[in-house]
Amino acid sequence: MLKKMRKLVNSIDLALMAAKAGGDVLLTELVPSPVFNTAVVGTVSNMASGYETGFNPPPEELGMRIQNLVGNLYRGERVPRGMANAVAESKNDPVALFAKLRTLLEQYPALGKYRNVQDYS
């Protein structure tokens, strides 16, 4: 029940941010990544793969996309503004960060997939 409530709250947060920003603008504008503690990012990466966390991993394709986004955060790369806004509040909570990333990926199927180098310029 708590998982369903958290997922609903995350979905509502994202919908409100998207509405305020004018829709998909949240995914097209790239901004600097929020700075994360490497331990938090590492834990989220392990959660996405199911490695020694006791956490049920998501389906393989979704887990790979979470890994891609976590890699972007870890390297401090530019990320979509909507993603940066959504995850900024989860800096010290790997479970919340994982939930926010998963919600983002469920709502935006293209997010987290590898892109060509030209897409980032």
XYZ file of N, CA and C in Angstrom:
363
model
N 0.819 -1.185 0.000
C 0.000 0.000 0.000
C 0.869 1.258 0.000
N 1.937 1.240 0.812
C 2.832 2.392 0.882
C 3.518 2.627 -0.460
N 3.908 1.539 -1.151
C 4.542 1.666 -2.466
C 3.592 2.327 -3.459
N 2.331 1.899 -3.436
C 1.350 2.469 -4.357
C 1.136 3.947 -4.067
N 1.091 4.309 -2.786
C 0.902 5.711 -2.424
C 2.099 6.552 -2.854
N 3.312 6.034 -2.631
C 4.522 6.764 -3.017
C 4.568 6.952 -4.528
N 4.184 5.892 -5.275
C 4.176 5.975 -6.730
C 3.162 7.016 -7.207
N 2.007 7.046 -6.572
C 0.982 8.021 -6.927
C 1.460 9.440 -6.654
N 2.071 9.659 -5.499
C 2.578 10.990 -5.145
C 3.655 11.423 -6.132
N 4.572 10.522 -6.475
C 5.613 10.840 -7.455
C 5.004 11.189 -8.808
N 3.995 10.455 -9.224
C 3.339 10.721 -10.505
C 2.659 12.091 -10.497
N 2.022 12.422 -9.396
C 1.362 13.721 -9.278
C 2.391 14.840 -9.306
N 3.502 14.669 -8.581
C 4.574 15.672 -8.587
C 5.070 15.928 -10.004
N 5.318 14.850 -10.737
C 5.822 14.993 -12.104
C 4.801 15.658 -13.012
N 3.544 15.295 -12.856
C 2.495 15.890 -13.687
C 2.379 17.385 -13.414
N 2.477 17.779 -12.150
C 2.411 19.199 -11.808
C 3.609 19.964 -12.366
N 4.799 19.386 -12.240
C 5.991 20.042 -12.792
C 5.870 20.186 -14.308
N 5.379 19.155 -14.967
C 5.235 19.199 -16.427
C 4.224 20.267 -16.830
N 3.124 20.342 -16.116
C 2.093 21.332 -16.440
C 2.629 22.752 -16.252
N 3.367 22.981 -15.176
C 3.929 24.311 -14.916
C 4.962 24.692 -15.967
N 5.707 23.711 -16.468
C 6.785 23.991 -17.424
C 6.318 23.946 -18.867
N 5.090 23.619 -19.092
C 4.585 23.595 -20.458
C 4.757 22.265 -21.156
N 4.698 21.185 -20.428
C 4.734 19.856 -21.038
C 6.118 19.276 -21.159
N 6.464 18.817 -22.364
C 7.716 18.090 -22.579
C 8.958 18.961 -22.535
N 8.805 20.254 -22.267
C 9.961 21.124 -22.089
C 10.846 20.569 -20.976
N 10.242 19.874 -20.038
C 10.995 19.294 -18.933
C 12.065 18.321 -19.407
N 11.866 17.712 -20.552
C 12.821 16.716 -21.034
C 13.741 17.233 -22.122
N 13.450 18.378 -22.701
C 14.272 18.858 -23.803
C 15.376 19.804 -23.348
N 15.177 20.524 -22.283
C 16.190 21.459 -21.800
C 17.149 20.740 -20.860
N 18.435 20.753 -21.191
C 19.438 20.103 -20.353
C 20.048 21.110 -19.389
N 20.186 20.672 -18.138
C 20.760 21.512 -17.084
C 21.827 20.703 -16.351
N 22.696 21.373 -15.587
C 23.693 20.618 -14.814
C 23.019 19.654 -13.841
N 23.608 18.504 -13.692
C 23.083 17.479 -12.791
C 23.259 17.916 -11.340
N 22.274 17.610 -10.479
C 22.484 17.842 -9.044
C 23.658 16.984 -8.560
N 24.358 17.460 -7.552
C 25.490 16.712 -7.009
C 24.960 15.693 -6.003
N 25.371 14.437 -6.170
C 24.913 13.359 -5.302
C 26.081 12.717 -4.591
N 25.819 12.214 -3.403
C 26.777 11.423 -2.654
C 26.994 10.124 -3.430
N 28.244 9.723 -3.608
C 28.521 8.519 -4.395
C 27.930 7.267 -3.760
N 27.806 7.239 -2.429
C 27.211 6.073 -1.765
C 25.734 5.944 -2.128
N 25.035 7.066 -2.214
C 23.613 7.047 -2.578
C 23.456 6.565 -4.017
N 24.271 7.098 -4.909
C 24.202 6.709 -6.312
C 24.551 5.224 -6.464
N 25.556 4.759 -5.735
C 25.930 3.349 -5.791
C 24.826 2.442 -5.290
N 24.153 2.850 -4.224
C 23.050 2.052 -3.691
C 21.906 1.964 -4.698
N 21.586 3.085 -5.342
C 20.514 3.082 -6.344
C 20.899 2.183 -7.515
N 22.147 2.236 -7.910
C 22.623 1.382 -8.996
C 22.459 -0.091 -8.616
N 22.812 -0.425 -7.384
C 22.639 -1.807 -6.922
C 21.173 -2.197 -6.841
N 20.318 -1.268 -6.442
C 18.883 -1.544 -6.371
C 18.325 -1.835 -7.766
N 18.820 -1.110 -8.760
C 18.336 -1.300 -10.131
C 18.732 -2.666 -10.678
N 19.844 -3.186 -10.195
C 20.288 -4.495 -10.685
C 19.915 -5.629 -9.732
N 19.435 -5.282 -8.534
C 19.085 -6.308 -7.556
C 20.289 -6.888 -6.851
N 21.421 -6.198 -6.924
C 22.675 -6.701 -6.370
C 22.773 -6.418 -4.873
N 22.742 -7.464 -4.055
C 22.966 -7.411 -2.609
C 22.195 -6.302 -1.880
N 20.973 -6.043 -2.288
C 20.188 -5.033 -1.586
C 18.937 -5.612 -0.953
N 18.559 -6.829 -1.346
C 17.313 -7.400 -0.861
C 16.119 -6.698 -1.487
N 16.375 -5.919 -2.520
C 15.353 -5.137 -3.191
C 14.980 -5.854 -4.474
N 13.697 -5.991 -4.744
C 13.262 -6.616 -5.994
C 13.630 -5.700 -7.149
N 14.468 -6.162 -8.066
C 14.851 -5.295 -9.178
C 13.696 -5.121 -10.156
N 13.697 -4.015 -10.870
C 12.676 -3.810 -11.897
C 12.967 -4.713 -13.094
N 12.062 -4.764 -14.060
C 12.348 -5.525 -15.285
C 13.677 -5.065 -15.896
N 14.320 -5.966 -16.615
C 15.684 -5.706 -17.110
C 15.806 -4.400 -17.896
N 14.877 -4.140 -18.811
C 14.962 -2.932 -19.646
C 14.845 -1.676 -18.784
N 13.932 -1.681 -17.829
C 13.764 -0.532 -16.943
C 14.983 -0.371 -16.041
N 15.523 -1.477 -15.560
C 16.723 -1.429 -14.732
C 17.904 -0.831 -15.481
N 18.044 -1.178 -16.770
C 19.132 -0.639 -17.584
C 18.976 0.873 -17.765
N 17.750 1.314 -17.974
C 17.513 2.760 -18.133
C 17.792 3.497 -16.828
N 17.437 2.893 -15.688
C 17.763 3.500 -14.392
C 19.278 3.587 -14.249
N 19.984 2.523 -14.627
C 21.445 2.516 -14.573
C 22.022 3.647 -15.432
N 21.450 3.869 -16.603
C 21.927 4.945 -17.478
C 21.768 6.302 -16.813
N 20.606 6.542 -16.202
C 20.378 7.829 -15.535
C 21.273 7.994 -14.317
N 21.457 6.912 -13.565
C 22.337 6.954 -12.399
C 23.764 7.272 -12.847
N 24.173 6.700 -13.964
C 25.499 7.005 -14.508
C 25.631 8.467 -14.858
N 24.586 9.049 -15.436
C 24.601 10.481 -15.746
C 24.751 11.305 -14.474
N 24.028 10.923 -13.427
C 24.121 11.653 -12.158
C 25.513 11.501 -11.542
N 26.033 10.292 -11.581
C 27.341 10.007 -10.990
C 28.450 10.824 -11.670
N 28.361 10.908 -13.000
C 29.381 11.630 -13.760
C 29.136 13.135 -13.775
N 28.005 13.581 -13.223
C 27.696 15.008 -13.194
C 27.382 15.583 -14.561
N 26.859 14.753 -15.443
C 26.530 15.197 -16.799
C 25.271 16.055 -16.790
N 25.078 16.751 -17.877
C 23.855 17.540 -18.029
C 22.681 16.570 -18.205
N 21.588 16.855 -17.537
C 20.413 15.989 -17.566
C 19.183 16.844 -17.881
N 18.090 16.224 -18.314
C 16.864 16.988 -18.550
C 16.422 17.726 -17.276
N 15.928 18.935 -17.463
C 15.537 19.772 -16.324
C 14.512 19.078 -15.431
N 13.547 18.396 -16.034
C 12.527 17.705 -15.241
C 13.125 16.638 -14.357
N 14.110 15.939 -14.868
C 14.780 14.911 -14.066
C 15.560 15.562 -12.930
N 16.299 16.621 -13.234
C 17.083 17.306 -12.207
C 16.177 17.827 -11.093
N 15.051 18.420 -11.474
C 14.111 18.932 -10.466
C 13.522 17.814 -9.623
N 13.170 16.721 -10.273
C 12.511 15.607 -9.573
C 13.436 14.922 -8.584
N 14.701 14.754 -8.940
C 15.602 13.981 -8.077
C 16.370 14.841 -7.083
N 16.345 16.153 -7.242
C 17.135 17.033 -6.373
C 16.790 16.862 -4.898
N 15.525 16.603 -4.605
C 15.099 16.468 -3.206
C 15.498 15.122 -2.610
N 15.954 14.201 -3.423
C 16.248 12.835 -2.973
C 17.742 12.595 -2.782
N 18.492 13.651 -2.565
C 19.955 13.540 -2.539
C 20.491 12.529 -1.533
N 19.856 12.403 -0.380
C 20.389 11.534 0.670
C 19.550 10.293 0.918
N 18.586 10.023 0.065
C 17.680 8.891 0.269
C 17.654 8.020 -0.984
N 18.414 6.916 -0.979
C 18.455 6.086 -2.189
C 17.104 5.488 -2.569
N 16.271 5.154 -1.602
C 14.958 4.570 -1.920
C 14.087 5.608 -2.625
N 14.097 6.837 -2.127
C 13.312 7.902 -2.766
C 13.859 8.218 -4.153
N 15.181 8.244 -4.292
C 15.788 8.509 -5.599
C 15.407 7.417 -6.594
N 15.484 6.164 -6.170
C 15.101 5.042 -7.030
C 13.639 5.172 -7.451
N 12.771 5.495 -6.503
C 11.336 5.619 -6.805
C 11.081 6.754 -7.794
N 11.783 7.874 -7.613
C 11.584 9.010 -8.532
C 12.079 8.670 -9.935
N 13.241 8.036 -10.019
C 13.757 7.660 -11.337
C 12.827 6.670 -12.025
N 12.340 5.698 -11.267
C 11.429 4.702 -11.852
C 10.143 5.365 -12.349
N 9.606 6.297 -11.570
C 8.388 6.997 -11.979
C 8.634 7.811 -13.240
N 9.768 8.504 -13.290
C 10.117 9.267 -14.497
C 10.174 8.366 -15.722
N 10.826 7.222 -15.569
C 10.990 6.317 -16.697
C 9.672 5.691 -17.135
N 8.772 5.477 -16.199
C 7.470 4.922 -16.568
C 6.633 5.946 -17.329
N 6.800 7.227 -16.983
C 6.021 8.263 -17.655
C 6.641 8.722 -18.969
N 7.958 8.616 -19.066
C 8.674 9.081 -20.252
C 9.512 7.932 -20.812
N 8.940 7.122 -21.709
C 9.614 5.922 -22.204
C 10.948 6.174 -22.911
N 11.172 7.359 -23.459
C 12.432 7.625 -24.169
C 13.555 8.008 -23.214
N 13.226 8.399 -22.003
C 14.235 8.836 -21.041
C 15.074 7.646 -20.579
N 16.372 7.845 -20.519
C 17.257 6.808 -20.026
C 17.767 5.853 -21.081
N 17.301 6.010 -22.299
C 17.827 5.185 -23.384
C 19.061 5.874 -23.927
N 20.024 5.089 -24.397
C 21.224 5.692 -24.971
C 20.846 6.525 -26.174
N 21.509 7.663 -26.296
C 21.261 8.543 -27.427
C 22.551 8.713 -28.209
N 22.409 9.266 -29.397
C 23.589 9.608 -30.179
C 24.263 10.812 -29.555
N 25.532 10.968 -29.819
C 26.281 12.095 -29.275
C 25.657 13.418 -29.708
N 25.100 13.475 -30.921
C 24.503 14.712 -31.415
C 23.315 15.147 -30.565
N 22.625 14.215 -29.922
C 21.458 14.551 -29.113
C 21.830 15.348 -27.876
N 23.079 15.297 -27.449
C 23.500 15.987 -26.236
C 24.148 17.332 -26.517
N 24.335 17.699 -27.782
C 25.008 18.965 -28.066
C 24.037 20.110 -28.164
